[in-house]
Amino acid sequence: MKALFRVLVLSLCLLTATGAFAAPAMEDVKVTSKKMTYSADGQTVVFTGNVVVKHPQADMWANKVTVYLRNNEGSKKTDSTSGVDAGKLDKIVAEGNVRIEMEKNRSGFCQTATYSLDEELLVMTGSPKLSEGKNTITGDVIKFWVKENRSEVLGSSSKPVEAIFSAPGKVKK
């Protein structure tokens, strides 16, 4: 399951390889959507309409992906007519029918996936489900701290934590 989270986080972080952003030298990422909007005032880049993120290690689909930025420390805020001041990444939010597929039959589903770069924390909400083959885990909220390689699944009275693990069956003679 930890590989599933790492690939999801990598895919979301690699969205920065488009447009006004400068990403570290990594494998190519292709983001397609019906529309992309950059707001200097709000320091956001929003991809809407059938958003698809393609990466050699994972593919992600969502209705909307928003990249939140913060101004570079020590730099004054630029107005929208003087060019792009992309600043630093703050968080990335994928919304609406979020689906992630990876190699080795790994996948994730939720309505909202939020990744905070400072905390290196991924939070999945809206009926989150992680699967690896027949193994699955669901709950109300799934949290994963990337740097610590630690996860927590929270349940509620209406959506308890449920884990299904595939065990080897008995061999019939």
PDB file of C-alpha atoms in Angstrom:
ATOM      1  CA  MET A   1       0.000   0.000   0.000  1.00  0.00           C
ATOM      2  CA  LYS A   2       2.859   2.426   0.681  1.00  0.00           C
ATOM      3  CA  ALA A   3       3.890   2.278  -2.975  1.00  0.00           C
ATOM      4  CA  LEU A   4       0.347   3.255  -3.940  1.00  0.00           C
ATOM      5  CA  PHE A   5       0.554   6.401  -1.837  1.00  0.00           C
ATOM      6  CA  ARG A   6       4.030   7.300  -3.090  1.00  0.00           C
ATOM      7  CA  VAL A   7       2.988   7.017  -6.716  1.00  0.00           C
ATOM      8  CA  LEU A   8      -0.162   9.074  -6.089  1.00  0.00           C
ATOM      9  CA  VAL A   9       1.833  11.797  -4.368  1.00  0.00           C
ATOM     10  CA  LEU A  10       4.474  11.732  -7.105  1.00  0.00           C
ATOM     11  CA  SER A  11       1.791  12.074  -9.760  1.00  0.00           C
ATOM     12  CA  LEU A  12       0.170  15.013  -8.016  1.00  0.00           C
ATOM     13  CA  CYS A  13       3.494  16.749  -7.416  1.00  0.00           C
ATOM     14  CA  LEU A  14       4.537  16.299 -11.016  1.00  0.00           C
ATOM     15  CA  LEU A  15       1.650  18.473 -12.141  1.00  0.00           C
ATOM     16  CA  THR A  16       4.105  21.290 -11.626  1.00  0.00           C
ATOM     17  CA  ALA A  17       5.826  20.308 -14.857  1.00  0.00           C
ATOM     18  CA  THR A  18       3.292  22.307 -16.854  1.00  0.00           C
ATOM     19  CA  GLY A  19       2.919  25.952 -17.833  1.00  0.00           C
ATOM     20  CA  ALA A  20       4.238  28.541 -15.409  1.00  0.00           C
ATOM     21  CA  PHE A  21       5.982  26.070 -13.137  1.00  0.00           C
ATOM     22  CA  ALA A  22       9.521  24.823 -13.028  1.00  0.00           C
ATOM     23  CA  ALA A  23       9.816  21.217 -11.883  1.00  0.00           C
ATOM     24  CA  PRO A  24      12.932  19.297 -10.982  1.00  0.00           C
ATOM     25  CA  ALA A  25      14.339  17.116 -13.742  1.00  0.00           C
ATOM     26  CA  MET A  26      12.074  14.081 -13.608  1.00  0.00           C
ATOM     27  CA  GLU A  27      10.254  11.840 -16.000  1.00  0.00           C
ATOM     28  CA  ASP A  28       7.827  13.547 -18.357  1.00  0.00           C
ATOM     29  CA  VAL A  29       4.291  14.186 -17.160  1.00  0.00           C
ATOM     30  CA  LYS A  30       1.466  15.032 -19.502  1.00  0.00           C
ATOM     31  CA  VAL A  31      -1.580  16.879 -18.155  1.00  0.00           C
ATOM     32  CA  THR A  32      -4.636  17.305 -20.350  1.00  0.00           C
ATOM     33  CA  SER A  33      -7.922  19.001 -19.548  1.00  0.00           C
ATOM     34  CA  LYS A  34     -10.650  20.982 -21.250  1.00  0.00           C
ATOM     35  CA  LYS A  35      -9.456  24.187 -19.592  1.00  0.00           C
ATOM     36  CA  MET A  36      -6.572  25.610 -17.545  1.00  0.00           C
ATOM     37  CA  THR A  37      -6.805  28.890 -15.652  1.00  0.00           C
ATOM     38  CA  TYR A  38      -3.999  30.724 -13.852  1.00  0.00           C
ATOM     39  CA  SER A  39      -4.829  33.356 -11.239  1.00  0.00           C
ATOM     40  CA  ALA A  40      -1.987  35.609 -10.089  1.00  0.00           C
ATOM     41  CA  ASP A  41      -4.226  37.135  -7.394  1.00  0.00           C
ATOM     42  CA  GLY A  42      -5.277  33.796  -5.979  1.00  0.00           C
ATOM     43  CA  GLN A  43      -1.941  32.135  -6.783  1.00  0.00           C
ATOM     44  CA  THR A  44      -3.676  29.102  -8.286  1.00  0.00           C
ATOM     45  CA  VAL A  45      -3.560  27.034 -11.443  1.00  0.00           C
ATOM     46  CA  VAL A  46      -6.806  25.174 -12.100  1.00  0.00           C
ATOM     47  CA  PHE A  47      -7.254  22.348 -14.586  1.00  0.00           C
ATOM     48  CA  THR A  48     -10.934  21.538 -15.233  1.00  0.00           C
ATOM     49  CA  GLY A  49     -12.907  19.120 -17.337  1.00  0.00           C
ATOM     50  CA  ASN A  50     -11.735  15.548 -17.752  1.00  0.00           C
ATOM     51  CA  VAL A  51      -8.309  16.140 -16.235  1.00  0.00           C
ATOM     52  CA  VAL A  52      -5.860  13.357 -17.068  1.00  0.00           C
ATOM     53  CA  VAL A  53      -2.344  13.142 -15.634  1.00  0.00           C
ATOM     54  CA  LYS A  54      -0.130  10.620 -17.432  1.00  0.00           C
ATOM     55  CA  HIS A  55       3.163   9.522 -15.897  1.00  0.00           C
ATOM     56  CA  PRO A  56       5.165   6.358 -16.602  1.00  0.00           C
ATOM     57  CA  GLN A  57       4.496   5.102 -13.059  1.00  0.00           C
ATOM     58  CA  ALA A  58       0.849   6.139 -12.652  1.00  0.00           C
ATOM     59  CA  ASP A  59      -2.136   7.702 -14.346  1.00  0.00           C
ATOM     60  CA  MET A  60      -4.673   9.920 -12.586  1.00  0.00           C
ATOM     61  CA  TRP A  61      -8.108  11.142 -13.627  1.00  0.00           C
ATOM     62  CA  ALA A  62     -10.205  13.846 -11.922  1.00  0.00           C
ATOM     63  CA  ASN A  63     -12.868  16.392 -12.777  1.00  0.00           C
ATOM     64  CA  LYS A  64     -10.691  19.218 -11.438  1.00  0.00           C
ATOM     65  CA  VAL A  65      -7.120  19.679 -10.204  1.00  0.00           C
ATOM     66  CA  THR A  66      -6.081  22.882  -8.404  1.00  0.00           C
ATOM     67  CA  VAL A  67      -2.461  23.751  -7.682  1.00  0.00           C
ATOM     68  CA  TYR A  68      -2.122  26.332  -4.874  1.00  0.00           C
ATOM     69  CA  LEU A  69       0.985  28.507  -4.775  1.00  0.00           C
ATOM     70  CA  ARG A  70       2.456  30.939  -2.287  1.00  0.00           C
ATOM     71  CA  ASN A  71       4.630  33.891  -3.170  1.00  0.00           C
ATOM     72  CA  ASN A  72       8.368  33.377  -2.974  1.00  0.00           C
ATOM     73  CA  GLU A  73       9.679  34.677   0.343  1.00  0.00           C
ATOM     74  CA  GLY A  74      11.175  38.117   0.012  1.00  0.00           C
ATOM     75  CA  SER A  75       9.578  38.821  -3.345  1.00  0.00           C
ATOM     76  CA  LYS A  76       6.864  41.362  -3.703  1.00  0.00           C
ATOM     77  CA  LYS A  77       3.575  40.272  -5.199  1.00  0.00           C
ATOM     78  CA  THR A  78       3.338  40.983  -8.888  1.00  0.00           C
ATOM     79  CA  ASP A  79       0.200  42.280 -10.525  1.00  0.00           C
ATOM     80  CA  SER A  80      -1.437  40.187 -13.219  1.00  0.00           C
ATOM     81  CA  THR A  81      -0.145  42.405 -16.051  1.00  0.00           C
ATOM     82  CA  SER A  82       3.531  42.159 -15.186  1.00  0.00           C
ATOM     83  CA  GLY A  83       3.934  38.431 -15.806  1.00  0.00           C
ATOM     84  CA  VAL A  84       3.747  35.223 -13.901  1.00  0.00           C
ATOM     85  CA  ASP A  85       5.104  34.861 -10.372  1.00  0.00           C
ATOM     86  CA  ALA A  86       4.420  31.195  -9.816  1.00  0.00           C
ATOM     87  CA  GLY A  87       5.944  31.202  -6.348  1.00  0.00           C
ATOM     88  CA  LYS A  88       6.359  27.941  -4.449  1.00  0.00           C
ATOM     89  CA  LEU A  89       3.967  25.031  -4.389  1.00  0.00           C
ATOM     90  CA  ASP A  90       1.773  24.953  -1.309  1.00  0.00           C
ATOM     91  CA  LYS A  91      -0.776  22.204  -1.938  1.00  0.00           C
ATOM     92  CA  ILE A  92      -2.465  20.284  -4.729  1.00  0.00           C
ATOM     93  CA  VAL A  93      -6.136  19.304  -4.678  1.00  0.00           C
ATOM     94  CA  ALA A  94      -7.748  16.799  -7.055  1.00  0.00           C
ATOM     95  CA  GLU A  95     -11.559  16.813  -6.951  1.00  0.00           C
ATOM     96  CA  GLY A  96     -14.412  14.831  -8.401  1.00  0.00           C
ATOM     97  CA  ASN A  97     -14.187  11.151  -9.261  1.00  0.00           C
ATOM     98  CA  VAL A  98     -10.465  10.964  -8.502  1.00  0.00           C
ATOM     99  CA  ARG A  99      -9.004   7.719  -9.827  1.00  0.00           C
ATOM    100  CA  ILE A 100      -5.404   6.564  -9.794  1.00  0.00           C
ATOM    101  CA  GLU A 101      -4.085   3.486 -11.583  1.00  0.00           C
ATOM    102  CA  MET A 102      -0.594   2.088 -11.236  1.00  0.00           C
ATOM    103  CA  GLU A 103       1.358  -0.941 -12.284  1.00  0.00           C
ATOM    104  CA  LYS A 104       1.050  -4.202 -10.339  1.00  0.00           C
ATOM    105  CA  ASN A 105      -2.751  -3.894 -10.104  1.00  0.00           C
ATOM    106  CA  ARG A 106      -2.689  -0.947  -7.663  1.00  0.00           C
ATOM    107  CA  SER A 107      -5.402   1.702  -7.636  1.00  0.00           C
ATOM    108  CA  GLY A 108      -7.019   4.412  -5.548  1.00  0.00           C
ATOM    109  CA  PHE A 109     -10.410   6.117  -5.656  1.00  0.00           C
ATOM    110  CA  CYS A 110     -11.910   9.074  -3.780  1.00  0.00           C
ATOM    111  CA  GLN A 111     -13.817  12.301  -4.341  1.00  0.00           C
ATOM    112  CA  THR A 112     -11.060  14.604  -3.066  1.00  0.00           C
ATOM    113  CA  ALA A 113      -7.308  14.081  -2.691  1.00  0.00           C
ATOM    114  CA  THR A 114      -5.317  16.910  -1.051  1.00  0.00           C
ATOM    115  CA  TYR A 115      -1.519  16.917  -0.852  1.00  0.00           C
ATOM    116  CA  SER A 116       0.232  19.473   1.378  1.00  0.00           C
ATOM    117  CA  LEU A 117       3.871  19.902   0.396  1.00  0.00           C
ATOM    118  CA  ASP A 118       5.044  21.392   3.722  1.00  0.00           C
ATOM    119  CA  GLU A 119       3.612  18.537   5.759  1.00  0.00           C
ATOM    120  CA  GLU A 120       4.142  15.952   3.013  1.00  0.00           C
ATOM    121  CA  LEU A 121       0.627  14.810   3.867  1.00  0.00           C
ATOM    122  CA  LEU A 122      -1.902  13.262   1.496  1.00  0.00           C
ATOM    123  CA  VAL A 123      -5.527  13.296   2.652  1.00  0.00           C
ATOM    124  CA  MET A 124      -8.172  11.331   0.738  1.00  0.00           C
ATOM    125  CA  THR A 125     -11.855  11.999   1.472  1.00  0.00           C
ATOM    126  CA  GLY A 126     -15.204  11.222  -0.099  1.00  0.00           C
ATOM    127  CA  SER A 127     -15.436   7.420   0.063  1.00  0.00           C
ATOM    128  CA  PRO A 128     -11.687   6.806  -0.249  1.00  0.00           C
ATOM    129  CA  LYS A 129     -10.593   3.322  -1.266  1.00  0.00           C
ATOM    130  CA  LEU A 130      -7.133   1.894  -1.863  1.00  0.00           C
ATOM    131  CA  SER A 131      -6.622  -1.461  -3.578  1.00  0.00           C
ATOM    132  CA  GLU A 132      -3.734  -3.713  -4.408  1.00  0.00           C
ATOM    133  CA  GLY A 133      -5.013  -6.819  -6.132  1.00  0.00           C
ATOM    134  CA  LYS A 134      -7.745  -8.228  -3.872  1.00  0.00           C
ATOM    135  CA  ASN A 135      -6.521  -6.271  -0.829  1.00  0.00           C
ATOM    136  CA  THR A 136      -8.568  -3.134  -0.107  1.00  0.00           C
ATOM    137  CA  ILE A 137      -8.989  -0.556   2.619  1.00  0.00           C
ATOM    138  CA  THR A 138     -11.783   1.992   2.970  1.00  0.00           C
ATOM    139  CA  GLY A 139     -12.885   4.494   5.571  1.00  0.00           C
ATOM    140  CA  ASP A 140     -14.135   8.033   5.998  1.00  0.00           C
ATOM    141  CA  VAL A 141     -10.672   9.643   5.665  1.00  0.00           C
ATOM    142  CA  ILE A 142      -7.334   8.163   4.591  1.00  0.00           C
ATOM    143  CA  LYS A 143      -4.201  10.095   5.642  1.00  0.00           C
ATOM    144  CA  PHE A 144      -0.662   9.318   4.552  1.00  0.00           C
ATOM    145  CA  TRP A 145       2.475  11.106   5.786  1.00  0.00           C
ATOM    146  CA  VAL A 146       4.922  10.506   2.950  1.00  0.00           C
ATOM    147  CA  LYS A 147       8.174  11.356   4.712  1.00  0.00           C
ATOM    148  CA  GLU A 148       7.310   9.197   7.724  1.00  0.00           C
ATOM    149  CA  ASN A 149       5.824   6.396   5.590  1.00  0.00           C
ATOM    150  CA  ARG A 150       2.909   6.359   8.036  1.00  0.00           C
ATOM    151  CA  SER A 151      -0.785   6.140   7.315  1.00  0.00           C
ATOM    152  CA  GLU A 152      -3.994   6.434   9.250  1.00  0.00           C
ATOM    153  CA  VAL A 153      -7.501   5.478   8.183  1.00  0.00           C
ATOM    154  CA  LEU A 154     -10.335   7.137  10.085  1.00  0.00           C
ATOM    155  CA  GLY A 155     -13.849   5.786  10.252  1.00  0.00           C
ATOM    156  CA  SER A 156     -17.140   7.297  11.286  1.00  0.00           C
ATOM    157  CA  SER A 157     -20.454   5.930  12.479  1.00  0.00           C
ATOM    158  CA  SER A 158     -21.723   5.869   8.899  1.00  0.00           C
ATOM    159  CA  LYS A 159     -18.435   4.726   7.298  1.00  0.00           C
ATOM    160  CA  PRO A 160     -16.286   2.497   9.531  1.00  0.00           C
ATOM    161  CA  VAL A 161     -12.782   1.446   8.530  1.00  0.00           C
ATOM    162  CA  GLU A 162     -12.908  -1.756   6.520  1.00  0.00           C
ATOM    163  CA  ALA A 163      -9.866  -3.732   5.383  1.00  0.00           C
ATOM    164  CA  ILE A 164      -9.997  -6.843   3.239  1.00  0.00           C
ATOM    165  CA  PHE A 165      -6.822  -8.883   2.975  1.00  0.00           C
ATOM    166  CA  SER A 166      -6.404 -11.746   0.570  1.00  0.00           C
ATOM    167  CA  ALA A 167      -5.199 -14.895   2.292  1.00  0.00           C
ATOM    168  CA  PRO A 168      -3.974 -18.010   0.531  1.00  0.00           C
ATOM    169  CA  GLY A 169      -6.755 -20.540   0.183  1.00  0.00           C
ATOM    170  CA  LYS A 170      -6.625 -24.188   1.062  1.00  0.00           C
ATOM    171  CA  VAL A 171      -5.479 -26.501  -1.659  1.00  0.00           C
ATOM    172  CA  LYS A 172      -8.091 -29.151  -2.382  1.00  0.00           C
ATOM    173  CA  LYS A 173      -6.822 -32.680  -2.873  1.00  0.00           C
TER     174      LYS A 173
END
